[in-house]
Short mmCIF file of C-alpha atoms and ligand atoms in Angstrom, two decimals:
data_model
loop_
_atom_site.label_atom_id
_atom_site.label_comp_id
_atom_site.label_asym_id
_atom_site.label_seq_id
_atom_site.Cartn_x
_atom_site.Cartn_y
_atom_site.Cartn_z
CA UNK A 1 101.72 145.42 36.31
CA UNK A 2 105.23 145.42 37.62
CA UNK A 3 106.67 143.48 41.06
CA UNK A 4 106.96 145.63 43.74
CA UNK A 5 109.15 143.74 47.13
CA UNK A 6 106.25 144.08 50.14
CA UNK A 7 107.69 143.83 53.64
CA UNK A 8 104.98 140.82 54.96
CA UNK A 9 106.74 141.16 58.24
CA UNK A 10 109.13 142.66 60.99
CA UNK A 11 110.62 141.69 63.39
CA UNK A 12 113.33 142.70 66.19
CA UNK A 13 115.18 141.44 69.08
CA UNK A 14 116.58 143.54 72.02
CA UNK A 15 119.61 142.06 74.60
CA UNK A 16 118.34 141.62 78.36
CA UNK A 17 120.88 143.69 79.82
CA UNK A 18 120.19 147.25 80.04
CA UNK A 19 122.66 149.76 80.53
CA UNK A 20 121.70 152.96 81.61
CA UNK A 21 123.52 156.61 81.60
CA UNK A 22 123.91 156.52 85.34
CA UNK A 23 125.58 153.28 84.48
CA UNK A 24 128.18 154.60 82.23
CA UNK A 25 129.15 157.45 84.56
CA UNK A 26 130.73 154.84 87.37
CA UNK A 27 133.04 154.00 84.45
CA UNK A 28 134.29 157.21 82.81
CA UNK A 29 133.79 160.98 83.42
CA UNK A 30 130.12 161.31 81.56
CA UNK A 31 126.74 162.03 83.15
CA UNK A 32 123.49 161.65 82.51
CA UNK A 33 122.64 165.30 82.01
CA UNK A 34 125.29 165.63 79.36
CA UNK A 35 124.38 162.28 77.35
CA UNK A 36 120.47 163.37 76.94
CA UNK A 37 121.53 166.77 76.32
CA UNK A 38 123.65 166.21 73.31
CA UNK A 39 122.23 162.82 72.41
CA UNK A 40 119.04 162.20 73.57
CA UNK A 41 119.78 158.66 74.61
CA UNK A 42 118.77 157.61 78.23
CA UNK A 43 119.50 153.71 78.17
CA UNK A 44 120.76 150.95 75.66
CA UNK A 45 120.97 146.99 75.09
CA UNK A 46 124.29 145.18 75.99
CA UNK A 47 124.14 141.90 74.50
CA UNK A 48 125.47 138.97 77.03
CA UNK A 49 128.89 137.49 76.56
CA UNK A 50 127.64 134.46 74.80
CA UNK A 51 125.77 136.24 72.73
CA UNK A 52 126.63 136.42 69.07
CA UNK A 53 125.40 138.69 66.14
CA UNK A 54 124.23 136.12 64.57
CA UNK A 55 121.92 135.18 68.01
CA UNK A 56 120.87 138.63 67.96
CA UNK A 57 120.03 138.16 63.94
CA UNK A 58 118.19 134.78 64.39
CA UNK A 59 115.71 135.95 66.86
CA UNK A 60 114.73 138.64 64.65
CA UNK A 61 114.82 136.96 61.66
CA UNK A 62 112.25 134.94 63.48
CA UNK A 63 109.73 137.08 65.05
CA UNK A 64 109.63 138.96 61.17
CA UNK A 65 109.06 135.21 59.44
CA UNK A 66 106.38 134.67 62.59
CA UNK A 67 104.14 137.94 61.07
CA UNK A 68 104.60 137.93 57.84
CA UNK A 69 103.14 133.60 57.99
CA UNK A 70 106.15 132.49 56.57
CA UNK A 71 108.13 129.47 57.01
CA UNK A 72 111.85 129.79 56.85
CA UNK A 73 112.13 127.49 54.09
CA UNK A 74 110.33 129.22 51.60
CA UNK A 75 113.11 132.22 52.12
CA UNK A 76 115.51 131.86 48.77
CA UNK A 77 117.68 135.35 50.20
CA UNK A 78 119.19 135.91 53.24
CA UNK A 79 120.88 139.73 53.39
CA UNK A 80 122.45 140.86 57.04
CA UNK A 81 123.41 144.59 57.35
CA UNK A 82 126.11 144.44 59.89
CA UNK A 83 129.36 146.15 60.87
CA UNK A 84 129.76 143.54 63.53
CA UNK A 85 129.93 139.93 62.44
CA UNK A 86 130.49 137.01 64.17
CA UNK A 87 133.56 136.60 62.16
CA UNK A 88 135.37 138.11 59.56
CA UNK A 89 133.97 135.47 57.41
CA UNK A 90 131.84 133.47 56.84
CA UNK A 91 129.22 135.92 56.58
CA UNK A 92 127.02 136.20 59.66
CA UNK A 93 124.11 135.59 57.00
CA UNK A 94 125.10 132.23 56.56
CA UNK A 95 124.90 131.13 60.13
CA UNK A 96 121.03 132.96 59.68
CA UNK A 97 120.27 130.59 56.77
CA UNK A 98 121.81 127.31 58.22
CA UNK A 99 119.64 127.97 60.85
CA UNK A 100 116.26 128.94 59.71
CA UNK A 101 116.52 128.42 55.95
CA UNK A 102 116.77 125.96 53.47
CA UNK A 103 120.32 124.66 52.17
CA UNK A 104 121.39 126.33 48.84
CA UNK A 105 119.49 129.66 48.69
CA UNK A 106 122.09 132.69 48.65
CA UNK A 107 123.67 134.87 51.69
CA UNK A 108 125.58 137.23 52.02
CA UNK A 109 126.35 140.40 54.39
CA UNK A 110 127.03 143.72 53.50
CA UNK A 111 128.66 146.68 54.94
CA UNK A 112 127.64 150.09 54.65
CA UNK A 113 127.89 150.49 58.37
CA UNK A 114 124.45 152.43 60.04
CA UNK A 115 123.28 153.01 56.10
CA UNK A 116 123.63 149.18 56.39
CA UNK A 117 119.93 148.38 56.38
CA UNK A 118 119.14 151.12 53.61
CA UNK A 119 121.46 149.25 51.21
CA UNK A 120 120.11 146.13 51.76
CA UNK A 121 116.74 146.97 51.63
CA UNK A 122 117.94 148.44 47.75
CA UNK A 123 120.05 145.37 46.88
CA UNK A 124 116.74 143.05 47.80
CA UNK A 125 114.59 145.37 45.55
CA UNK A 126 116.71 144.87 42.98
CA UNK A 127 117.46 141.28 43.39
CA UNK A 128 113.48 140.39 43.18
CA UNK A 129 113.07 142.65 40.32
CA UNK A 130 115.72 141.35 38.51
CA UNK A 131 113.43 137.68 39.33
CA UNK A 132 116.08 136.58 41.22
CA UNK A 133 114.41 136.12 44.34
CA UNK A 134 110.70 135.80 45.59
CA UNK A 135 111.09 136.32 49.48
CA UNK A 136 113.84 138.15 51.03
CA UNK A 137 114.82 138.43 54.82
CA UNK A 138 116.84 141.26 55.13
CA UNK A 139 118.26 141.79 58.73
CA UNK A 140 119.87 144.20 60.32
CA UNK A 141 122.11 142.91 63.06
CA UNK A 142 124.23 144.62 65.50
CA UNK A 143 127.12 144.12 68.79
CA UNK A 144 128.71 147.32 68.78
CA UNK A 145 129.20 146.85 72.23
CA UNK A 146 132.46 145.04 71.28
CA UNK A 147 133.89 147.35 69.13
CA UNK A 148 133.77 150.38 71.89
CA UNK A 149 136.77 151.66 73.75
CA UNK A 150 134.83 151.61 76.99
CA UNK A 151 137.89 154.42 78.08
CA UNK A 152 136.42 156.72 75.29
CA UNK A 153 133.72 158.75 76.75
CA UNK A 154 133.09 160.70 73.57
CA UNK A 155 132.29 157.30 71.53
CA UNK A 156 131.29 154.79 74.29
CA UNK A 157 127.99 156.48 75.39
CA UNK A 158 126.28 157.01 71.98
CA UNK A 159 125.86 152.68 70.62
CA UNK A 160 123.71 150.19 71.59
CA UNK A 161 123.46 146.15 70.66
CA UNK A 162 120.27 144.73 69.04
CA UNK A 163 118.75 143.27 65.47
CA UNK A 164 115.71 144.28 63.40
CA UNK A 165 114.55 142.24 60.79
CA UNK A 166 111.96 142.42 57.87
CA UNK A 167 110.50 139.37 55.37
CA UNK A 168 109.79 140.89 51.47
CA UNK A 169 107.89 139.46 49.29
CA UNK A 170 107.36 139.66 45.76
CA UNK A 171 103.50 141.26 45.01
CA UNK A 172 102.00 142.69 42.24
CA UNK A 173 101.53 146.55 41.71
CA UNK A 174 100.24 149.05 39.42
CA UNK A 175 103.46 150.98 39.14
CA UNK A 176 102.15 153.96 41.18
CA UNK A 177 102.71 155.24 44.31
CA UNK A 178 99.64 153.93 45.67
CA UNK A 179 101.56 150.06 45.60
CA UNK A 180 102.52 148.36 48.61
CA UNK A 181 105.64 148.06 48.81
CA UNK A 182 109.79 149.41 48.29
CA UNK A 183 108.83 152.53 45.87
CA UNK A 184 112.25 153.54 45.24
CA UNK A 185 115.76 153.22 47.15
CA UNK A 186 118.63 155.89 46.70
CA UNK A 187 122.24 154.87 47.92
CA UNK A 188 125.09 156.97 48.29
CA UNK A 189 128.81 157.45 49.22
CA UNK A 190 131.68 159.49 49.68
CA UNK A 191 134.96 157.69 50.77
CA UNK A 192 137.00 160.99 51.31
CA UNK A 193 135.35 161.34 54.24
CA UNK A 194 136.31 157.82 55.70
CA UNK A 195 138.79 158.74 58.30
CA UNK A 196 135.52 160.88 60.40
CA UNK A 197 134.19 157.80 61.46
CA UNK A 198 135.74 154.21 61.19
CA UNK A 199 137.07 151.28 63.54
CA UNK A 200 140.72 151.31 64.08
CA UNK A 201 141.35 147.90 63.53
CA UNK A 202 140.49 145.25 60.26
CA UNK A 203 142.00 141.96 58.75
CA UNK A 204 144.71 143.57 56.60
CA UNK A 205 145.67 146.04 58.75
CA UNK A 206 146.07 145.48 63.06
CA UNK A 207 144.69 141.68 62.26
CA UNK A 208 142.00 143.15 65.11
CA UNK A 209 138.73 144.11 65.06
CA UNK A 210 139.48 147.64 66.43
CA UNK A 211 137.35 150.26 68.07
CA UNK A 212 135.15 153.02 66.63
CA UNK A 213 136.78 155.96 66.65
CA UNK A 214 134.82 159.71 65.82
CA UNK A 215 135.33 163.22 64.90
CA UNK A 216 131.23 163.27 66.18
CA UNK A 217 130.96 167.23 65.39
CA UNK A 218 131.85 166.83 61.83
CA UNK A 219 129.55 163.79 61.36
CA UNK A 220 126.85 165.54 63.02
CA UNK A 221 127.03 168.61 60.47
CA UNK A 222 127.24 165.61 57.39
CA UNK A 223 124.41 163.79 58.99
CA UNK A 224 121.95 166.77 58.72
CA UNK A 225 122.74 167.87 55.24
CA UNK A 226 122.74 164.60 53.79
CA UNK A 227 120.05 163.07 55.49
CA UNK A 228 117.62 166.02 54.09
CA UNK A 229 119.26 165.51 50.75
CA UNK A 230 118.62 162.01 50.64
CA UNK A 231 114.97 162.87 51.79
CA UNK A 232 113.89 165.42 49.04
CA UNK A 233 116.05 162.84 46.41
CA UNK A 234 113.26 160.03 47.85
CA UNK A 235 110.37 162.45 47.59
CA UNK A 236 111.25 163.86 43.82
CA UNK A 237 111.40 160.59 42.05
CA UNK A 238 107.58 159.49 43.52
CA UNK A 239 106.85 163.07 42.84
CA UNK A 240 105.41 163.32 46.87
CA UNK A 241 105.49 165.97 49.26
CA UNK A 242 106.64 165.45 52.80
CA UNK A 243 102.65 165.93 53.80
CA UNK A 244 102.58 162.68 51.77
CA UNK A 245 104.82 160.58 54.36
CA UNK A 246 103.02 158.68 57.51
CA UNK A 247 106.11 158.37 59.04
CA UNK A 248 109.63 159.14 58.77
CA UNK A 249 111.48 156.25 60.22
CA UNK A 250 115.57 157.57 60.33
CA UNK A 251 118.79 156.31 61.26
CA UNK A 252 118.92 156.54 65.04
CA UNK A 253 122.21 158.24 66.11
CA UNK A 254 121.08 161.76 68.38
CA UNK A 255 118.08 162.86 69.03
CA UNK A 256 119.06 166.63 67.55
CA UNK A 257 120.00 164.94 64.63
CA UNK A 258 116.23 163.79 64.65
CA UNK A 259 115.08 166.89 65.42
CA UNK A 260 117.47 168.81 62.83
CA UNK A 261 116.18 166.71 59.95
CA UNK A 262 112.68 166.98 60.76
CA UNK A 263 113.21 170.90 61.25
CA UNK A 264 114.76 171.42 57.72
CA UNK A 265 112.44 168.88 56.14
CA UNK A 266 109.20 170.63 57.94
CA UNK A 267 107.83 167.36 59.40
CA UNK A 268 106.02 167.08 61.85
CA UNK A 269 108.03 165.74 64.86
CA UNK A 270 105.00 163.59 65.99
CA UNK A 271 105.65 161.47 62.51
CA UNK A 272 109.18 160.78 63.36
CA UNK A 273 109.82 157.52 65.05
CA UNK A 274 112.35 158.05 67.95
CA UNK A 275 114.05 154.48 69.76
CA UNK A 276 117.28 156.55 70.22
CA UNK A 277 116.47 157.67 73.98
CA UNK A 278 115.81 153.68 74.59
CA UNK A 279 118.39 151.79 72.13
CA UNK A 280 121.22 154.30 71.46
CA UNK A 281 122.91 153.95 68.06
CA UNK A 282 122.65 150.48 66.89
CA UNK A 283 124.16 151.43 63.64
CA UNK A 284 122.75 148.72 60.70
CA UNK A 285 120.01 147.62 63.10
CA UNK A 286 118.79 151.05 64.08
CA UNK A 287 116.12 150.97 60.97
CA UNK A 288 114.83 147.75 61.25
CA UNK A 289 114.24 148.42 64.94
CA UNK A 290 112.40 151.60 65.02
CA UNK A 291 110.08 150.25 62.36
CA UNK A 292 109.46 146.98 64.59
CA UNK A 293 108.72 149.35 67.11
CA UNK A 294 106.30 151.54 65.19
CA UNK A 295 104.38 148.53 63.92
CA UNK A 296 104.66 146.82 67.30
CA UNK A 297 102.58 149.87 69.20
CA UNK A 298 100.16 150.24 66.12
CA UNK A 299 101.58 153.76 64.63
CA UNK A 300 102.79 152.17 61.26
CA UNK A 301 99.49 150.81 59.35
CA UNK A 302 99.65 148.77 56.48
CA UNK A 303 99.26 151.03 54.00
CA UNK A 304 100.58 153.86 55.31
CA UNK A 305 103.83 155.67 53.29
CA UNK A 306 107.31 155.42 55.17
CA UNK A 307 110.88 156.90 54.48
CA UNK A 308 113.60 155.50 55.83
CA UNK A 309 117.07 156.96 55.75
CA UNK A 310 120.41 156.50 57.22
CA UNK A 311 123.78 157.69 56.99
CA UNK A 312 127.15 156.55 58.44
CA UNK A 313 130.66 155.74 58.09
CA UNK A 314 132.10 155.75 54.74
CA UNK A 315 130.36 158.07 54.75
CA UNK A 316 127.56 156.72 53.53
CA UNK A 317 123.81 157.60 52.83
CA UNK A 318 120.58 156.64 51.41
CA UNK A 319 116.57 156.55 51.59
CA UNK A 320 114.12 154.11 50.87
CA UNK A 321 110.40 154.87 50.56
CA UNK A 322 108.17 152.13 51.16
CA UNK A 323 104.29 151.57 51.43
CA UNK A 324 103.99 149.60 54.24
O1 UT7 B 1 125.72 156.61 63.26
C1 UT7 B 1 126.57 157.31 62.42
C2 UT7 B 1 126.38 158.73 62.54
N1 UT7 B 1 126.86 159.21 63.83
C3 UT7 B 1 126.45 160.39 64.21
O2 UT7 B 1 125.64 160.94 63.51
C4 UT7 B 1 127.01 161.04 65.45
C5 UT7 B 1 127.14 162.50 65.17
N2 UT7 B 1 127.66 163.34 66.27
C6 UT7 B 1 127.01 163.52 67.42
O3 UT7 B 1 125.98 162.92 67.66
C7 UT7 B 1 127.55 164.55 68.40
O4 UT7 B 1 128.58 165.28 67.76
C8 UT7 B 1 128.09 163.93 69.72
C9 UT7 B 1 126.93 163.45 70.57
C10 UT7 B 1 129.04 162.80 69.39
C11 UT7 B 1 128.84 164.99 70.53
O5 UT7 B 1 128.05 166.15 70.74
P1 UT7 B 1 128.69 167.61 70.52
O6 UT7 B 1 127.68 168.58 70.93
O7 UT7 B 1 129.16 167.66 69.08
O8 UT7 B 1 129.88 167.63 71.56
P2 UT7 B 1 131.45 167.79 71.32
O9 UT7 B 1 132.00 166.56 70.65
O10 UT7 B 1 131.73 169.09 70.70
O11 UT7 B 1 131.97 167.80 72.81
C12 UT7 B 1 131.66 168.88 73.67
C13 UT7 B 1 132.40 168.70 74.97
C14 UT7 B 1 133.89 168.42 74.79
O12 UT7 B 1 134.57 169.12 75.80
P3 UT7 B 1 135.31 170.52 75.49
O13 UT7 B 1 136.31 170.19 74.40
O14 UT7 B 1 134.21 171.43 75.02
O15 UT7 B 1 135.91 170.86 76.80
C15 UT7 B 1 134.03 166.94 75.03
O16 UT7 B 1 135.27 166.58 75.55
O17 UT7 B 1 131.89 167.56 75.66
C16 UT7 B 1 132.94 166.68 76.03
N3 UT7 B 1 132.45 165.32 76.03
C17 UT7 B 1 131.80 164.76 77.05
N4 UT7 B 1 131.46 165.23 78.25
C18 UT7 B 1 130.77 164.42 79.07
C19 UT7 B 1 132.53 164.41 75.02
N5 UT7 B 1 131.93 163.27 75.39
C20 UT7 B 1 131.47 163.46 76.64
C21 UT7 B 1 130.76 162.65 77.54
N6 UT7 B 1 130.44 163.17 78.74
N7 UT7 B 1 130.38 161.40 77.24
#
């Protein structure tokens, strides 16, 4: 018998306000031909000004303790993936626990941008098998809406606002791929390539928060490579073929990239979960909330095998498979 970390429930929460392509093109030179072409993204969440990442976090957190029966209280980790906090500290996982957890139990945020929820889902894992924790909720939490330069046409159409969270919980397996539950997480990183895609601004440099800034053709040709990479890396160490996966449930940045993965892996592109065309980019939150989505509209099946993987600035990269 070993523990295995079960996600007992998910959960998401999308911003009112839509804005829409047709939208973006009264403010700079874009249209909505050119966005789905290269992107695939129609529409996307703006969260309202007195909205917070940690509101967006809560109300996730809370629909995912909702399904999986669980109270708050009995949560003794709080993780938020986020590239977006309410501040630049404390972490926005804090303001999460102080409001639907009990005083004392550990959180903490971490950064790994749109791989954000990949890593966390990882440092949970480990943190349960370790027996340091029983019942995880790992969110993934997003405003990127303030970090665009809404003059910046190439950035400013391709990221969305919104939160996805799941609840894990420590059950028992056999030690087989036939468990429910995370079967094994692969991280990775390559700082060189930090300058492609990063946010102008930070503490200890501008004392701003900055604004994304791109070199989107030489992320795209990254993303594919290491996405697949990342892929076969999840599939060799359960020793499963891509015929073995329910659903693939990736990173959401452009629709090609979707495509391109899915191509290279040969997957079927009806087992690919797709939000992009409805949420854009919501970087850490992207995971989380194509998997609510799945679950929400009855594709994803307890029981049923699902990779997840992400990659972003850093760069970073990783997959998780997981029985649901
Ligand atoms: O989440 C982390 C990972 N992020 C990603 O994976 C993003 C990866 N990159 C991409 O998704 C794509 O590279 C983009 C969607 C960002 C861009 O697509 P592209 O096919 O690589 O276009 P491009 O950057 O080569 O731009 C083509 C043209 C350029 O004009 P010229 O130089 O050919 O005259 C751009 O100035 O399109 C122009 N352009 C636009 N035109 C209309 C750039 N942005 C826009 C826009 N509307 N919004």
């Amino acid at each position: 018998m070993i523990i295995r970390s079960v996600i007992q429930g998910v959960g998401s929460y999308l911003p009112e306000k839509i804005l829409t392509n047709a939208d973006l093109a009264k403010k700079v030179d874009t249209s909505d031909e050119w966005i789905v072409e290269r992107s695939g993204i129609r529409e996307r969440h703006i969260a309202a000004d007195n909205e917070k990442t940690s509101d967006l976090a809560i109300a996730a957190a809370t629909q995912a303790l909702a399904a999986a029966g669980r109270d708050g209280k009995d949560v003794d980790l709080f993780i938020v993936a986020t590239a977006t906090p309410d501040q630049t500290f404390p972490a926005t996982a804090a303001r999460v626990q102080a409001a639907l957890g009990r005083p004392g139990v550990p959180s903490f945020d971490i950064q790994a941008v749109c791989s954000g929820f990949v890593y966390g889902v990882a440092v949970a894992d480990n943190f349960m098998k370790a027996g340091q924790a029983k019942c995880a909720v790992l969110i993934g939490a997003e405003v990127f809406s303030r970090i665009l330069d809404w003059t910046d046409r190439a950035t400013c159409v391709l990221f969305g606002d919104g939160a996805g969270a799941v609840v894990l919980g420590v059950e028992e397996g056999k030690g087989t791929t036939g468990d429910r539950g995370v079967l094994s997480t692969h991280l990775h990183s390559d700082g060189r390539h930090h300058d492609m895609l990063y946010c102008d601004g930070g503490p200890s440099t501008t004392q701003t928060a900055g604004y994304i800034r791109m070199k989107g053709k030489e992320v795209f040709r990254h993303a594919v490579v290491n996405l697949a990479d990342a892929v076969h890396e999840a599939l060799a160490a359960n020793n499963v073929s891509i015929d073995d996966v329910d659903w693939l449930v990736p990173h959401q940045a452009n629709k090609r990239i979707l495509d391109g993965t899915a191509h290279k892996l040969g997957l079927d592109p009806a087992k690919v979960i797709v939000t992009v065309d409805r949420h854009a980019n919501t970087s850490a939150a992207s995971i989380p909330l194509a998997l609510a989505s799945g679950v929400a509209d009855g594709r994803i099946k307890p029981g049923n095998l699902v990779l997840m993987e992400a990659m972003g600035g850093g760069f970073t990269w990783g997959s998780a498979l997981v029985r649901m």
